[in-house]
Coordinates of C-alpha atoms in Angstrom, one line a residue:
Chain A
M1 CA 181.5 62.8 43.9
L2 CA 178.4 62.0 41.9
P3 CA 177.9 64.1 38.7
P4 CA 175.1 66.7 38.9
K5 CA 173.1 64.8 36.3
I6 CA 173.0 61.8 38.6
R7 CA 172.2 63.8 41.7
S8 CA 169.3 65.3 39.8
L9 CA 168.1 61.9 38.7
L10 CA 168.2 60.7 42.3
E11 CA 166.2 63.8 43.3
D12 CA 163.5 63.0 40.7
M13 CA 163.2 59.5 42.3
R14 CA 163.0 60.9 45.8
V15 CA 160.1 63.3 45.0
E16 CA 158.1 60.8 42.9
R17 CA 154.6 60.3 44.4
I18 CA 152.8 58.0 42.0
R19 CA 155.2 55.3 40.7
G20 CA 156.2 52.2 42.6
A21 CA 159.2 50.0 43.3
S22 CA 159.6 48.8 39.7
W23 CA 159.8 52.3 38.3
M24 CA 162.3 53.2 41.0
A25 CA 164.5 50.2 40.0
Q26 CA 164.3 51.2 36.4
K27 CA 165.3 54.8 37.1
G28 CA 168.1 53.5 39.3
A29 CA 169.4 51.3 36.5
E30 CA 169.2 54.2 34.1
A31 CA 171.3 56.2 36.6
Y32 CA 174.0 53.5 36.3
L33 CA 173.8 53.7 32.4
L34 CA 174.3 57.4 32.6
L35 CA 177.3 57.0 35.0
A36 CA 178.9 54.6 32.4
D37 CA 178.6 57.4 29.8
L38 CA 180.0 60.1 32.1
L39 CA 182.9 58.6 34.0
E40 CA 185.6 55.9 33.8
G41 CA 188.5 54.7 35.8
N42 CA 188.9 55.7 39.4
E43 CA 186.3 58.4 39.2
L44 CA 183.8 55.8 38.1
K45 CA 184.8 53.4 40.9
N46 CA 184.4 56.2 43.5
A47 CA 181.0 57.2 42.1
L48 CA 179.8 53.6 42.2
Q49 CA 181.0 53.3 45.8
E50 CA 179.0 56.4 46.6
M51 CA 175.9 55.0 44.8
R52 CA 176.1 52.0 47.2
E53 CA 175.2 54.4 49.9
E54 CA 173.0 56.9 48.1
L55 CA 170.7 54.8 45.9
P56 CA 169.1 52.7 48.7
K57 CA 168.6 55.9 50.7
V58 CA 166.4 57.3 48.0
N59 CA 163.7 55.0 49.4
P60 CA 165.0 52.7 52.2
T61 CA 161.7 50.7 52.2
M62 CA 162.2 49.4 48.7
A63 CA 164.1 46.2 48.3
S64 CA 164.4 46.8 44.5
L65 CA 167.0 49.5 45.1
Y66 CA 168.9 47.4 47.6
N67 CA 169.0 44.5 45.1
L68 CA 170.0 46.7 42.2
V69 CA 173.0 48.1 44.1
R70 CA 174.0 44.5 44.9
F71 CA 173.7 43.6 41.2
I72 CA 176.1 46.3 40.0
P73 CA 179.8 45.7 40.7
V74 CA 182.1 48.5 41.9
T75 CA 184.3 48.7 38.8
D76 CA 186.4 51.2 36.9
D77 CA 185.2 49.7 33.6
P78 CA 182.3 51.6 32.0
Y79 CA 181.6 48.7 29.6
L80 CA 181.1 46.2 32.4
L81 CA 178.9 48.7 34.3
K82 CA 176.8 49.3 31.1
S83 CA 176.3 45.6 30.4
R84 CA 175.2 44.9 34.1
A85 CA 172.8 47.9 34.1
E86 CA 171.3 46.8 30.8
E87 CA 170.9 43.2 32.1
F88 CA 169.0 44.6 35.1
L89 CA 166.8 46.7 32.9
K90 CA 166.1 43.6 30.8
L91 CA 165.3 41.6 34.0
I92 CA 162.8 44.3 35.1
H93 CA 161.1 44.2 31.7
E94 CA 161.0 40.5 31.3
A95 CA 160.0 39.8 34.9
K96 CA 157.0 42.1 34.6
K97 CA 155.9 40.5 31.3
E98 CA 156.1 37.0 32.9
I99 CA 154.3 38.1 36.0
G100 CA 151.5 39.4 33.7
N101 CA 151.4 36.1 31.9
I102 CA 151.3 33.9 35.1
G103 CA 149.1 36.2 37.1
S104 CA 146.5 36.6 34.4
E105 CA 145.8 32.9 34.7
L106 CA 144.3 33.6 38.1
I107 CA 141.6 35.8 36.6
D108 CA 138.5 34.1 35.3
N109 CA 135.6 35.5 33.4
G110 CA 133.3 37.4 35.7
D111 CA 135.9 38.0 38.4
V112 CA 135.9 41.1 40.5
V113 CA 139.5 42.0 41.4
I114 CA 140.1 44.4 44.3
T115 CA 143.5 46.2 44.5
H116 CA 145.1 49.1 46.4
S117 CA 147.3 51.9 45.2
F118 CA 149.2 51.6 41.9
S119 CA 151.5 48.7 41.1
S120 CA 152.9 48.3 37.6
A121 CA 153.1 44.6 38.1
V122 CA 149.4 44.4 38.9
L123 CA 148.6 46.6 35.9
E124 CA 150.6 44.1 33.7
V125 CA 148.4 41.3 35.1
F126 CA 145.3 43.2 34.2
A127 CA 146.6 44.1 30.7
S128 CA 147.6 40.4 30.1
A129 CA 144.2 39.1 31.2
K130 CA 142.4 41.6 29.0
M131 CA 144.7 40.5 26.0
K132 CA 143.6 36.9 26.7
G133 CA 140.0 38.0 26.3
R134 CA 139.0 37.6 30.0
S135 CA 136.0 39.7 31.1
F136 CA 136.5 41.1 34.6
R137 CA 136.0 44.2 36.7
V138 CA 138.5 46.0 39.0
I139 CA 137.7 47.7 42.3
L140 CA 140.5 50.1 43.2
T141 CA 141.2 52.6 46.1
E142 CA 141.8 56.2 45.2
S143 CA 144.8 55.9 47.6
A144 CA 145.0 59.2 49.4
P145 CA 146.8 61.6 49.8
D146 CA 148.6 61.2 46.5
F147 CA 145.8 59.4 44.6
E148 CA 148.0 56.8 42.8
G149 CA 144.7 54.9 42.4
L150 CA 143.4 57.5 40.0
A151 CA 146.6 57.1 37.9
L152 CA 145.7 53.3 37.8
A153 CA 142.1 54.2 36.9
N154 CA 143.5 56.2 33.9
E155 CA 145.5 53.2 32.7
L156 CA 142.5 50.8 33.1
S157 CA 140.3 53.3 31.2
A158 CA 142.8 53.4 28.3
L159 CA 142.9 49.6 28.2
G160 CA 139.1 49.3 28.2
I161 CA 139.0 47.5 31.5
S162 CA 135.9 48.3 33.7
Y163 CA 136.7 49.6 37.1
E164 CA 135.2 51.3 40.1
V165 CA 137.1 53.8 42.4
I166 CA 136.4 53.7 46.1
T167 CA 137.8 55.6 49.1
D168 CA 140.5 53.9 51.2
A169 CA 138.1 53.5 54.1
Q170 CA 135.7 51.3 52.0
V171 CA 138.0 48.3 51.6
G172 CA 136.0 46.4 54.2
L173 CA 132.7 47.0 52.4
F174 CA 134.0 46.3 48.9
S175 CA 136.1 43.2 49.7
K176 CA 132.7 41.5 50.1
E177 CA 132.1 42.1 46.4
A178 CA 135.5 40.9 45.3
T179 CA 136.4 37.4 44.1
L180 CA 140.1 38.0 44.1
A181 CA 142.5 40.5 45.6
L182 CA 145.8 41.5 43.9
V183 CA 148.4 44.0 45.1
G184 CA 152.0 44.9 44.4
A185 CA 154.9 44.9 46.8
D186 CA 157.8 47.2 47.7
N187 CA 159.6 44.6 49.7
V188 CA 159.0 40.9 50.4
T189 CA 161.0 40.3 53.6
R190 CA 162.9 37.3 54.8
D191 CA 160.1 36.3 57.1
G192 CA 157.7 36.3 54.2
A193 CA 155.8 39.5 55.0
V194 CA 154.8 41.9 52.2
I195 CA 155.6 45.6 52.6
N196 CA 153.4 47.6 50.3
K197 CA 151.5 50.9 50.3
A198 CA 149.8 51.6 53.7
G199 CA 146.2 50.2 53.5
T200 CA 147.3 46.9 52.0
Y201 CA 147.3 45.2 55.4
P202 CA 143.7 46.2 56.3
L203 CA 142.6 45.1 52.8
A204 CA 144.3 41.7 53.4
L205 CA 142.5 41.3 56.7
A206 CA 139.1 42.2 55.1
C207 CA 139.8 39.7 52.3
Y208 CA 140.8 37.0 54.9
D209 CA 137.6 37.7 56.8
N210 CA 135.5 37.3 53.7
S211 CA 137.4 34.3 52.2
V212 CA 138.6 36.3 49.2
P213 CA 142.0 34.9 48.0
F214 CA 144.7 37.6 48.4
Y215 CA 147.6 37.6 46.0
V216 CA 150.7 39.7 45.6
A217 CA 152.6 40.4 42.4
A218 CA 156.3 40.9 43.0
E219 CA 159.4 40.5 40.8
S220 CA 162.1 38.5 42.4
F221 CA 164.3 41.6 42.9
K222 CA 161.7 42.9 45.4
F223 CA 162.6 40.1 47.8
H224 CA 165.0 41.3 50.5
P225 CA 167.7 38.7 51.1
E226 CA 168.5 39.8 54.7
L227 CA 165.9 41.9 56.5
N228 CA 162.9 40.7 58.4
S229 CA 159.8 42.9 58.3
G230 CA 160.5 44.5 61.7
D231 CA 163.9 45.7 60.4
V232 CA 162.8 47.6 57.3
E233 CA 162.6 51.3 57.6
L234 CA 159.1 52.5 56.6
V235 CA 159.4 55.9 54.8
E236 CA 157.1 58.6 56.0
R237 CA 155.9 61.9 54.4
P238 CA 153.8 63.8 56.9
Y239 CA 151.7 66.7 55.7
A240 CA 149.4 69.4 57.1
R241 CA 145.6 69.6 56.6
N242 CA 143.4 72.3 58.2
G243 CA 146.2 73.2 60.6
H244 CA 146.8 69.6 61.8
R245 CA 149.8 67.5 61.1
V246 CA 148.8 64.3 59.5
R247 CA 151.0 61.2 59.9
N248 CA 151.7 59.5 56.6
I249 CA 153.8 56.4 56.8
L250 CA 153.7 55.2 53.2
F251 CA 153.9 51.5 53.8
D252 CA 152.5 48.8 56.0
V253 CA 153.3 45.1 56.7
T254 CA 151.1 42.2 55.7
P255 CA 152.1 38.9 57.4
W256 CA 152.3 35.7 55.2
K257 CA 149.3 34.3 57.1
Y258 CA 146.9 36.5 55.1
I259 CA 148.6 35.9 51.7
R260 CA 147.4 33.1 49.4
G261 CA 150.4 33.4 47.1
I262 CA 153.1 35.7 45.7
I263 CA 153.2 35.9 41.9
T264 CA 156.8 36.1 40.7
E265 CA 158.4 35.7 37.3
L266 CA 159.5 32.3 38.5
G267 CA 156.1 31.1 39.4
I268 CA 153.6 31.5 42.3
L269 CA 155.1 31.1 45.8
V270 CA 152.8 29.8 48.4
P271 CA 153.3 30.0 52.2
P272 CA 154.7 26.9 53.8
K273 CA 152.1 24.6 55.5
E274 CA 153.0 25.5 59.1
I275 CA 152.1 29.1 58.7
Chain B
M1 CA 102.1 69.5 54.6
L2 CA 105.2 70.2 56.7
P3 CA 105.9 73.9 57.3
P4 CA 108.8 75.5 55.3
K5 CA 110.8 76.0 58.5
I6 CA 110.6 72.2 59.2
R7 CA 111.5 71.4 55.6
S8 CA 114.5 73.6 55.8
L9 CA 115.6 72.0 59.1
L10 CA 115.4 68.5 57.5
E11 CA 117.4 69.8 54.6
D12 CA 120.1 71.1 57.0
M13 CA 120.2 67.6 58.5
R14 CA 120.4 66.0 55.0
V15 CA 123.5 68.0 53.9
E16 CA 125.4 67.8 57.2
R17 CA 128.8 66.2 56.6
I18 CA 130.6 66.2 59.9
R19 CA 128.1 65.4 62.7
G20 CA 127.0 62.0 63.6
A21 CA 123.8 60.1 64.8
S22 CA 123.4 61.9 68.1
W23 CA 123.5 65.3 66.5
M24 CA 120.9 64.1 64.0
A25 CA 118.6 62.8 66.7
Q26 CA 118.9 66.2 68.5
K27 CA 118.1 68.1 65.4
G28 CA 115.2 65.8 64.8
A29 CA 113.8 66.4 68.3
E30 CA 114.2 70.1 67.8
A31 CA 112.1 69.8 64.6
Y32 CA 109.3 68.3 66.7
L33 CA 109.6 71.2 69.3
L34 CA 109.3 73.6 66.4
L35 CA 106.3 71.8 65.1
A36 CA 104.6 72.1 68.5
D37 CA 105.1 75.8 68.3
L38 CA 103.8 76.1 64.7
L39 CA 100.8 73.8 64.5
E40 CA 98.0 72.3 66.4
G41 CA 94.9 70.0 66.0
N42 CA 94.5 68.1 62.7
E43 CA 97.2 70.1 61.0
L44 CA 99.7 69.0 63.7
K45 CA 98.5 65.4 63.5
N46 CA 98.9 65.3 59.7
A47 CA 102.4 66.9 59.9
L48 CA 103.4 64.3 62.5
Q49 CA 102.1 61.5 60.2
E50 CA 104.3 63.0 57.5
M51 CA 107.3 63.2 59.8
R52 CA 107.0 59.4 60.4
E53 CA 107.9 59.1 56.7
E54 CA 110.2 62.0 56.2
L55 CA 112.5 62.0 59.2
P56 CA 114.0 58.5 58.9
K57 CA 114.5 59.2 55.2
V58 CA 116.9 62.0 56.1
N59 CA 119.4 59.3 56.9
P60 CA 118.0 55.8 56.6
T61 CA 121.2 54.2 58.0
M62 CA 120.7 55.9 61.4
A63 CA 118.7 54.0 64.0
S64 CA 118.4 57.2 66.1
L65 CA 116.0 58.8 63.7
Y66 CA 113.9 55.6 63.5
N67 CA 113.7 55.5 67.3
L68 CA 112.9 59.2 67.7
V69 CA 110.0 58.8 65.3
R70 CA 108.7 55.8 67.4
F71 CA 109.1 57.9 70.6
I72 CA 106.9 60.7 69.3
P73 CA 103.1 60.0 69.3
V74 CA 100.9 61.1 66.3
T75 CA 98.8 63.6 68.3
D76 CA 96.8 66.7 67.8
D77 CA 98.0 68.1 71.1
P78 CA 101.1 70.4 70.9
Y79 CA 101.7 70.2 74.7
L80 CA 102.0 66.4 74.6
L81 CA 104.3 66.7 71.6
K82 CA 106.4 69.3 73.3
S83 CA 106.8 67.2 76.4
R84 CA 107.8 64.0 74.5
A85 CA 110.3 65.9 72.3
E86 CA 111.8 67.5 75.5
E87 CA 112.0 64.1 77.1
F88 CA 114.0 62.7 74.1
L89 CA 116.3 65.7 74.2
K90 CA 116.9 65.1 77.9
L91 CA 117.6 61.4 77.1
I92 CA 120.1 62.3 74.5
H93 CA 121.9 64.7 76.9
E94 CA 121.8 62.3 79.9
A95 CA 122.8 59.2 77.9
K96 CA 125.8 60.9 76.5
K97 CA 126.9 62.1 80.0
E98 CA 126.5 58.6 81.4
I99 CA 128.4 57.0 78.5
G100 CA 131.2 59.4 79.1
N101 CA 131.2 58.4 82.8
I102 CA 131.1 54.7 82.2
G103 CA 133.4 54.7 79.1
S104 CA 136.1 56.8 80.8
E105 CA 136.6 54.0 83.4
L106 CA 138.1 52.0 80.5
I107 CA 140.9 54.5 80.0
D108 CA 143.9 54.1 82.2
N109 CA 147.0 56.4 82.5
G110 CA 149.3 55.8 79.6
D111 CA 146.6 54.4 77.3
V112 CA 146.8 55.0 73.5
V113 CA 143.2 55.1 72.2
I114 CA 142.6 54.7 68.5
T115 CA 139.3 56.0 67.0
H116 CA 137.8 56.6 63.5
S117 CA 135.7 59.5 62.3
F118 CA 133.8 61.8 64.8
S119 CA 131.5 60.5 67.4
S120 CA 130.1 62.9 70.0
A121 CA 129.7 59.9 72.4
V122 CA 133.4 59.0 72.0
L123 CA 134.3 62.7 72.5
E124 CA 132.3 62.6 75.7
V125 CA 134.3 59.6 76.9
F126 CA 137.6 61.4 76.2
A127 CA 136.4 64.6 77.9
S128 CA 135.2 62.6 81.0
A129 CA 138.6 60.7 81.2
K130 CA 140.4 64.0 81.0
M131 CA 138.2 65.5 83.7
K132 CA 139.1 62.5 85.9
G133 CA 142.8 63.3 85.4
R134 CA 143.7 60.4 83.2
S135 CA 146.7 60.9 81.0
F136 CA 146.2 59.3 77.6
R137 CA 146.8 59.9 73.9
V138 CA 144.4 59.6 71.0
I139 CA 145.2 58.4 67.5
L140 CA 142.5 59.4 65.0
T141 CA 141.9 59.1 61.3
E142 CA 141.4 62.2 59.2
S143 CA 138.3 60.4 57.8
A144 CA 138.3 61.4 54.1
P145 CA 136.6 62.8 52.1
D146 CA 134.8 65.1 54.6
F147 CA 137.5 65.0 57.3
E148 CA 135.3 64.7 60.4
G149 CA 138.5 63.5 62.1
L150 CA 139.9 67.0 61.9
A151 CA 136.8 68.3 63.6
L152 CA 137.5 65.8 66.4
A153 CA 141.1 66.9 66.4
N154 CA 139.9 70.5 67.0
E155 CA 137.8 69.4 70.0
L156 CA 140.6 67.4 71.5
S157 CA 143.0 70.3 71.0
A158 CA 140.5 72.6 72.9
L159 CA 140.3 70.0 75.7
G160 CA 144.1 69.7 76.0
I161 CA 144.1 66.0 75.1
S162 CA 147.1 65.0 73.0
Y163 CA 146.4 63.3 69.7
E164 CA 147.9 62.3 66.4
V165 CA 146.0 62.4 63.1
I166 CA 146.6 59.6 60.6
T167 CA 145.3 58.8 57.1
D168 CA 142.5 56.3 56.8
A169 CA 144.8 53.8 55.2
Q170 CA 147.1 53.7 58.2
V171 CA 144.7 52.0 60.7
G172 CA 146.6 48.8 60.3
L173 CA 149.9 50.4 61.1
F174 CA 148.7 52.4 64.1
S175 CA 146.4 49.8 65.7
K176 CA 149.8 48.2 66.7
E177 CA 150.5 51.3 68.8
A178 CA 147.1 51.4 70.4
T179 CA 146.1 49.9 73.8
L180 CA 142.3 50.5 73.3
A181 CA 140.0 51.2 70.4
L182 CA 136.8 53.2 70.7
V183 CA 134.3 54.3 68.0
G184 CA 130.7 55.5 67.8
A185 CA 127.8 53.9 66.1
D186 CA 125.0 55.0 63.8
N187 CA 123.1 51.7 64.2
V188 CA 123.4 48.7 66.4
T189 CA 121.4 46.0 64.6
R190 CA 119.3 43.2 66.0
D191 CA 122.1 40.7 65.2
G192 CA 124.5 42.7 67.2
A193 CA 126.5 44.3 64.4
V194 CA 127.7 47.9 64.6
I195 CA 127.0 50.1 61.6
N196 CA 129.3 53.1 61.7
K197 CA 131.4 55.3 59.4
A198 CA 133.1 53.3 56.6
G199 CA 136.5 52.3 57.8
T200 CA 135.3 51.1 61.2
Y201 CA 135.3 47.5 60.1
P202 CA 138.9 47.4 58.8
L203 CA 140.0 49.1 62.1
A204 CA 138.1 46.5 64.1
L205 CA 139.9 43.7 62.1
A206 CA 143.3 45.3 62.6
C207 CA 142.6 45.6 66.4
Y208 CA 141.4 42.0 66.5
D209 CA 144.6 40.9 64.7
N210 CA 146.7 42.9 67.2
S211 CA 144.7 42.0 70.4
V212 CA 143.6 45.5 71.0
P213 CA 140.2 45.6 72.8
F214 CA 137.7 47.3 70.5
Y215 CA 134.8 49.1 72.1
V216 CA 131.8 51.0 70.7
A217 CA 130.0 53.9 72.5
A218 CA 126.3 54.0 71.6
E219 CA 123.3 55.4 73.3
S220 CA 120.4 52.9 73.7
F221 CA 118.4 54.9 71.1
K222 CA 121.0 53.8 68.5
F223 CA 119.9 50.2 68.8
H224 CA 117.5 49.1 66.1
P225 CA 114.7 47.0 67.4
E226 CA 113.9 45.3 64.2
L227 CA 116.5 45.3 61.4
N228 CA 119.4 42.9 61.0
S229 CA 122.7 44.3 59.6
G230 CA 121.9 43.0 56.1
D231 CA 118.6 44.9 56.0
V232 CA 119.9 48.4 56.8
E233 CA 120.2 50.8 53.9
L234 CA 123.7 52.2 53.7
V235 CA 123.6 55.8 52.6
E236 CA 126.0 56.7 49.8
R237 CA 127.3 60.1 48.5
P238 CA 129.5 59.5 45.5
Y239 CA 131.7 62.3 44.3
A240 CA 134.1 63.1 41.4
R241 CA 137.9 63.4 41.6
N242 CA 140.2 64.0 38.6
G243 CA 137.4 63.0 36.3
H244 CA 136.7 59.7 38.0
R245 CA 133.5 58.8 39.9
V246 CA 134.5 57.7 43.4
R247 CA 132.1 55.4 45.3
N248 CA 131.4 56.7 48.8
I249 CA 129.2 54.5 50.9
L250 CA 129.3 56.3 54.3
F251 CA 128.9 53.3 56.6
D252 CA 130.2 49.7 57.0
V253 CA 129.2 46.8 59.2
T254 CA 131.3 45.4 62.0
P255 CA 130.2 42.0 63.2
W256 CA 129.9 41.4 66.9
K257 CA 132.7 38.9 66.8
Y258 CA 135.2 41.8 66.7
I259 CA 133.6 43.9 69.4
R260 CA 134.8 43.6 73.0
G261 CA 131.8 45.6 74.3
I262 CA 129.2 48.3 73.6
I263 CA 129.2 51.1 76.1
T264 CA 125.6 52.4 76.6
E265 CA 124.1 54.6 79.3
L266 CA 122.8 51.4 80.9
G267 CA 126.2 49.8 81.2
I268 CA 128.6 47.9 79.0
L269 CA 127.1 45.2 76.8
V270 CA 129.3 42.2 76.0
P271 CA 128.7 39.6 73.3
P272 CA 127.1 36.4 74.4
K273 CA 129.6 33.5 74.8
E274 CA 128.6 31.6 71.7
I275 CA 129.6 34.4 69.4

């Protein structure tokens, strides 16, 4: 049985509306740290076994939770657990920094970067480019119905980066103004597709149609080692508006074909020639 | 000087959020009928001269207003004015019926038709297909921020046509489920592009990428005789959300390349081979 504190942490993750896959991985790693404080011996081992089931279910679309679970051994030793969880937290932190460093080299003075939804990896790229003194502008979608885009707008405002907010339906119009596109990822599948907030795929198509290079920022722990894009469960949160049920699948799938490169902490991955 | 009643009718048209280009043309024609009741002689002639300026400005993106103005002579004779305005109203009514008749032949039993925003011509196609006993399903966007899609959902519900509402960002996901796409138009330009509610262009790209035939329903008075797509002013209504200004250009441009055909009251126009 998982302790109530852990259950409540998993519930916080389940209801989160704004934050993306990196935040989820971080909260997951913190749940393991907490477990190491609370349990030991067989109780710990059983709880870790349960976490193998429960943690990926918090958001089955996100590869980060799948990889975190694989990274943590099912052990009765709280010290081993603690050191592995801390290692993963360090990886999250360092990967994001390095992605910022690598990705910011793609941003030149005068660039107009279009993005969709809120990715902390993308924010890190913007922050790093700003630190390097690059002068650029961001076009971002408000990202209905939860408006993660406005959370990103707040962050950009605090960093002194100029931005413009658009509705989700205007990605076609504004991709024509962009010189670069950059989005995050919740899952990079075995067949090289990127699963990210719904609306990413239409943005990629519009960028392709207007010859705007389309990049994805994704830590290596967002790569799924086993699943192809068709096998990933896409989480949905339908809602009601004016008496109508509105479908709300949170993620869509962008094929490799439309992606110029994936910025990871290891470097920029480009599609193989035959694609 | 335009009479206050006419000014107020133009203002109603300016603030309308849900209805499309056919409704605007109808209201415009009704304004001319009203003028024929209110004025005559030189006063009428001066008012009609002023309407040439004022009516297209109500929504410069819409070709229907431009064509209505061309259709109405600058005359001092209220009877001539009345008969021309009535002729245009009849044209609006008959064109829509015929588009419904022609367009419904494209819908087969089992079809899943995806659309965007609210077009009365598209609704007429659905109503006609339903009358002919076709069994089909509609996927429609809620069409933020004014939610015209939900107004369409109400109409479909009243007609007993099954439908599903999606967010604007899910057009990529749901185009994969569709067997046919059908949207309206505010302007078909000389270079064969379709100007319609923003979000139409990404939907067209997604349909093209998934081999879903993409059709446009547009009365002949929505064809602009002079302007190319780059010359049309795209009306914008920015708004504020959570302290951020949100850009809101109402229309985008879909090139002919992505359009399988344009359904008019004269028949279905297809792109020339070389495009």
